[in-house]
Amino acid sequence: MSPTSSNQSPKLIRSTKVLVVGLVAVIVVLGLALIMLTVGQSAPPTQTERVDALADSNEECVVCHRRTTPGIVEQYGHSSMAAAEVKCRDCHEVKSDYPGAVEHEGTYVLGSPTPAMCEKCHTAEVAQFNQSRHSLPAYVAMAGSKDLSPDLLAKYQAIPEGSFAPDKMRNALFAIEGPDVTRFACESCHNVGKPHEDGSIGECQKCHLRHEFSLEQARKPETCNACHIGPDHPQWEIYQESPHGIAYATGGHTWHWEADPGTLKVTDFPAPTCAICHMSGFGASGTTHDVGDRLTWYLFAPISERRPGWQDNQTRMQNVCRECHNNEFIETFYNEADKLTEAINAWVKESDDIVAPLKEKGLMTQEPFDEPIDFTYFELWHHWGRTAKFGAWMQGADYVQWHGAYEILSDLAELREMVKAKLHDAEAGE
Ligand code: HEC
Ligand code: HEC
Ligand code: HEC
Ligand code: HEC
Ligand code: HEC
Ligand code: HEC
Ligand code: HEC
Ligand code: HEC
């Protein structure tokens, strides 16, 4: 034993040496790796990069849905609500007798949570939304009010700017086209104010796409352009050609899209988006989900009238402009845009006067949208009149001129000819 043991000690020393050298090498390599890692991480994460708050979750909804609907879990995991520990159940789980409840994995859920669920935590946003034309008025504009329950009808009538709906004509289109078509047309946009079985109203997810509920996405003008587009309300196209829209298109990638609501400044947004002018807290105006809160005219109407309380609304909108433009500039702009609005009103009145003799003599059919004159008379205000007004108020010159004023003049000329021909035919006894 002893010779072997005496032999072993130099071996032991050697292997200790090897061990020490090896350890040093490992430490050096590890150290280097660590330095490289820290250097790699020293760039701050971009605003939209959030950690997955559900990465370690062992909640049953999350665990199972990571397999069945991985996209939803992945998106929700990166939302600020998940980071604030709002659970799937907070939006989805309801009692068994809740309207629309579906039995699911030992509990009851809503497949499509309504604003009643959001309201538990976001009372102010839901209340403001309910006062706006994005709520019941948007639905009634399409489907009419005849099928509303007495409770919903009372709610609708209590919205100060809600019942103003002078143009019943589009209701006719809804009926004429029928549900096979309108399911993909009117409803895609106007269901933003759809009432639900539980009595709550609207679809927050039209702007807050699930399941990220990202501020950046809601604030970007593309979100509004899902609906505010096309010949009768081309706000998106107008915005794109406005100096504000050009600033967005060319510099928007540097703006602070995730800045905390209510605190937005020109340093976050050097030019406004749709949301900045109509919704965001900016300058002296607070955040609102009532998109009518800063408007002075009913521009969508054939003949625009002032809104109730329009002076206060004007102050709120001008507070936004004032962060970037001086008072004189804003006053002049408003006076001139008011004049344009009245000029368009006068042309639309003229179209009424042109058609009046036909109406008096009963020479237009009772049916809406069944003869060419119905369309010309309608498009004159519904497409071109509105577009000219929107273009002026939101800085889109091409829309004021070639998609607006010019088309109105052309339709006025056409209407005169159509009326003359009909009167002539009637006199000739045809
Ligand atoms: C064991 C797996 C499992 C668990 C646990 C589970 N789900 Fe599901 N869930 C599913 C599957 C699978 C579907 C899809 C069913 C289908 O396609 O018809 C589904 C569908 C849904 C739907 C859509 C329902 C509809 O009618 O549109 C919702 C919402 C939902 N789950 C929420 C939850 C919530 C909230 C929890 C936790 C309380 C949960 N799930 C727990 C597997 C699960
Ligand atoms: C802040 C509220 C909220 C939370 C939290 C939430 N959801 Fe949803 N979820 C919604 C809304 C709103 C819809 C309906 C969207 C629609 O109808 O377009 C929905 C729809 C769904 C659907 C049906 C989607 C489809 O396309 O069929 C499933 C499944 C679902 N959620 C699962 C989950 C799971 C799982 C979680 C948790 C990881 C979760 N949700 C968390 C609000 C929420
Ligand atoms: C259980 C309470 C709860 C429910 C239910 C709830 N939320 Fe939230 N929500 C929160 C909290 C808490 C935050 C704050 C997260 C933060 O700012 O860190 C939040 C933040 C938000 C934000 C701002 C996100 C951001 O990045 O600042 C939006 C948008 C939002 N919620 C929409 C909704 C919608 C839409 C619904 C209904 C479909 C809903 N929430 C349901 C609690 C809730
Ligand atoms: C692409 C989305 C979209 C589609 C499709 C659409 N609308 Fe609209 N509609 C809007 C928007 C946006 C406004 C708001 C214009 C404004 O306020 O300046 C509006 C305004 C209206 C108005 C005037 C507002 C009011 O309350 O009187 C009526 C009426 C109307 N739409 C009915 C309809 C009908 C009926 C259909 C289908 C035949 C339809 N819309 C299809 C988006 C749409
Ligand atoms: C027309 C689009 C639109 C609709 C519809 C909408 N939101 Fe929003 N929401 C926004 C925008 C834009 C913001 C960001 C406002 C800002 O810039 O500060 C926002 C912000 C929010 C926030 C964060 C507000 C804060 O001050 O922290 C909550 C919460 C929220 N929305 C809830 C809801 C709920 C609940 C509904 C449905 C009743 C809803 N939203 C419907 C566009 C919308
Ligand atoms: C899902 C479709 C949809 C989306 C998305 C949408 N809107 Fe609307 N919006 C409508 C409809 C429909 C109306 C017309 C309601 C009415 O007057 O009947 C409307 C009306 C308005 C009005 C006029 C309100 C009034 O009192 O006359 C403003 C301003 C507005 N929207 C701004 C926005 C902004 C800003 C966004 C994006 C942040 C947005 N909308 C996103 C459908 C939408
Ligand atoms: C620079 C601020 C600004 C921007 C950006 C802006 N708007 Fe407007 N918007 C206005 C003003 C001002 C009016 C007219 C207000 C009035 O009636 O006094 C208006 C009117 C409207 C109306 C008409 C409401 C009615 O009475 O029929 C709608 C709808 C609307 N805007 C939506 C949008 C959408 C969608 C976008 C983005 C694509 C947008 N706006 C961008 C300032 C803005
Ligand atoms: C966050 C800053 C900001 C806000 C808020 C803002 N604007 Fe502007 N606006 C700009 C910038 C930047 C330009 C481009 C200036 C230039 O031409 O150099 C501009 C240009 C304009 C122009 C000139 C249009 C042209 O064709 O030359 C008008 C008119 C205008 N804005 C009106 C408004 C009105 C009205 C409001 C409020 C409803 C408003 N702006 C809000 C930043 C803003």
mmCIF file of C-alpha atoms and ligand atoms in Angstrom, residues 133-134 137-143 156 162 164-175 177 182 184-190 224-230 232-233 235 295 299-301 307 381-382 386 390 394, ligand 4:
data_model
loop_
_atom_site.group_PDB
_atom_site.id
_atom_site.type_symbol
_atom_site.label_atom_id
_atom_site.label_comp_id
_atom_site.label_asym_id
_atom_site.label_seq_id
_atom_site.Cartn_x
_atom_site.Cartn_y
_atom_site.Cartn_z
ATOM 1 C CA ARG A 133 -71.576 57.972 -31.899
ATOM 2 C CA HIS A 134 -69.288 54.923 -32.057
ATOM 3 C CA PRO A 137 -75.788 55.600 -32.951
ATOM 4 C CA ALA A 138 -73.383 53.724 -35.251
ATOM 5 C CA TYR A 139 -75.576 50.618 -35.013
ATOM 6 C CA VAL A 140 -78.836 52.524 -35.430
ATOM 7 C CA ALA A 141 -77.436 54.341 -38.480
ATOM 8 C CA MET A 142 -77.359 50.947 -40.158
ATOM 9 C CA ALA A 143 -80.155 48.867 -38.633
ATOM 10 C CA TYR A 156 -79.857 55.705 -27.305
ATOM 11 C CA GLY A 162 -76.908 60.476 -30.683
ATOM 12 C CA PHE A 164 -79.216 63.332 -34.864
ATOM 13 C CA ALA A 165 -79.758 61.158 -37.928
ATOM 14 C CA PRO A 166 -81.241 63.162 -40.769
ATOM 15 C CA ASP A 167 -80.324 60.758 -43.528
ATOM 16 C CA LYS A 168 -82.545 57.721 -43.177
ATOM 17 C CA MET A 169 -81.748 56.733 -46.791
ATOM 18 C CA ARG A 170 -78.877 54.334 -46.003
ATOM 19 C CA ASN A 171 -81.197 52.304 -43.861
ATOM 20 C CA ALA A 172 -82.906 51.576 -47.146
ATOM 21 C CA LEU A 173 -79.666 50.247 -48.634
ATOM 22 C CA PHE A 174 -79.240 47.934 -45.634
ATOM 23 C CA ALA A 175 -82.663 46.424 -46.341
ATOM 24 C CA GLU A 177 -78.950 44.640 -50.100
ATOM 25 C CA THR A 182 -74.424 43.466 -45.443
ATOM 26 C CA PHE A 184 -69.561 41.681 -45.011
ATOM 27 C CA ALA A 185 -70.358 45.359 -45.657
ATOM 28 C CA CYS A 186 -72.261 47.707 -43.321
ATOM 29 C CA GLU A 187 -71.992 45.337 -40.362
ATOM 30 C CA SER A 188 -68.182 45.084 -40.445
ATOM 31 C CA CYS A 189 -67.997 48.791 -39.656
ATOM 32 C CA HIS A 190 -71.256 49.692 -37.890
ATOM 33 C CA CYS A 224 -59.161 53.942 -37.948
ATOM 34 C CA ASN A 225 -58.790 53.331 -41.665
ATOM 35 C CA ALA A 226 -60.548 49.959 -41.278
ATOM 36 C CA CYS A 227 -63.733 52.028 -41.424
ATOM 37 C CA HIS A 228 -62.886 55.676 -42.162
ATOM 38 C CA ILE A 229 -62.088 55.125 -45.805
ATOM 39 C CA GLY A 230 -63.789 55.170 -49.190
ATOM 40 C CA ASP A 232 -68.257 58.693 -48.531
ATOM 41 C CA HIS A 233 -65.830 59.145 -45.609
ATOM 42 C CA GLN A 235 -60.636 60.466 -43.752
ATOM 43 C CA LEU A 295 -66.429 68.370 -33.021
ATOM 44 C CA LEU A 299 -70.340 67.071 -41.091
ATOM 45 C CA PHE A 300 -71.764 63.687 -42.156
ATOM 46 C CA ALA A 301 -75.226 65.238 -42.585
ATOM 47 C CA ARG A 307 -73.681 70.301 -32.504
ATOM 48 C CA TRP A 381 -74.129 65.136 -50.748
ATOM 49 C CA HIS A 382 -73.274 61.676 -49.448
ATOM 50 C CA ARG A 386 -69.093 65.241 -47.274
ATOM 51 C CA PHE A 390 -63.774 66.460 -44.534
ATOM 52 C CA MET A 394 -58.396 67.670 -42.310
HETATM 53 C C1 HEC B 4 -66.016 50.803 -44.422
HETATM 54 C C2 HEC B 4 -66.885 50.956 -43.260
HETATM 55 C C3 HEC B 4 -68.347 51.295 -43.496
HETATM 56 C C4 HEC B 4 -69.271 50.600 -44.234
HETATM 57 C C5 HEC B 4 -69.052 49.334 -45.054
HETATM 58 C C6 HEC B 4 -70.520 51.306 -44.087
HETATM 59 N N1 HEC B 4 -70.351 52.402 -43.293
HETATM 60 FE FE1 HEC B 4 -71.753 53.753 -42.750
HETATM 61 N N2 HEC B 4 -70.349 54.934 -41.937
HETATM 62 C C7 HEC B 4 -69.026 54.573 -41.723
HETATM 63 C C8 HEC B 4 -68.317 55.659 -41.105
HETATM 64 C C9 HEC B 4 -66.844 55.659 -40.739
HETATM 65 C C10 HEC B 4 -69.251 56.701 -40.941
HETATM 66 C C11 HEC B 4 -68.989 58.043 -40.264
HETATM 67 C C12 HEC B 4 -68.819 59.168 -41.186
HETATM 68 C C13 HEC B 4 -68.676 60.450 -40.392
HETATM 69 O O1 HEC B 4 -69.078 60.534 -39.234
HETATM 70 O O2 HEC B 4 -68.142 61.370 -40.958
HETATM 71 C C14 HEC B 4 -70.520 56.203 -41.458
HETATM 72 C C15 HEC B 4 -71.709 56.923 -41.480
HETATM 73 C C16 HEC B 4 -72.939 56.375 -41.769
HETATM 74 C C17 HEC B 4 -74.198 57.054 -41.591
HETATM 75 C C18 HEC B 4 -74.364 58.510 -41.141
HETATM 76 C C19 HEC B 4 -74.293 58.646 -39.678
HETATM 77 C C20 HEC B 4 -75.628 58.571 -39.035
HETATM 78 O O3 HEC B 4 -75.657 58.133 -37.863
HETATM 79 O O4 HEC B 4 -76.642 58.945 -39.650
HETATM 80 C C21 HEC B 4 -75.194 56.165 -41.926
HETATM 81 C C22 HEC B 4 -76.702 56.390 -41.899
HETATM 82 C C23 HEC B 4 -74.528 54.949 -42.363
HETATM 83 N N3 HEC B 4 -73.165 55.124 -42.261
HETATM 84 C C24 HEC B 4 -75.173 53.779 -42.782
HETATM 85 C C25 HEC B 4 -74.522 52.728 -43.441
HETATM 86 C C26 HEC B 4 -75.208 51.617 -44.100
HETATM 87 C C27 HEC B 4 -76.704 51.396 -44.104
HETATM 88 C C28 HEC B 4 -74.227 50.858 -44.669
HETATM 89 C C29 HEC B 4 -74.388 49.648 -45.574
HETATM 90 C C30 HEC B 4 -75.306 49.816 -46.702
HETATM 91 C C31 HEC B 4 -72.953 51.444 -44.327
HETATM 92 N N4 HEC B 4 -73.173 52.580 -43.603
HETATM 93 C C32 HEC B 4 -71.722 50.916 -44.667
HETATM 94 C C33 HEC B 4 -68.453 53.364 -42.074
HETATM 95 C C34 HEC B 4 -69.035 52.426 -42.901
#
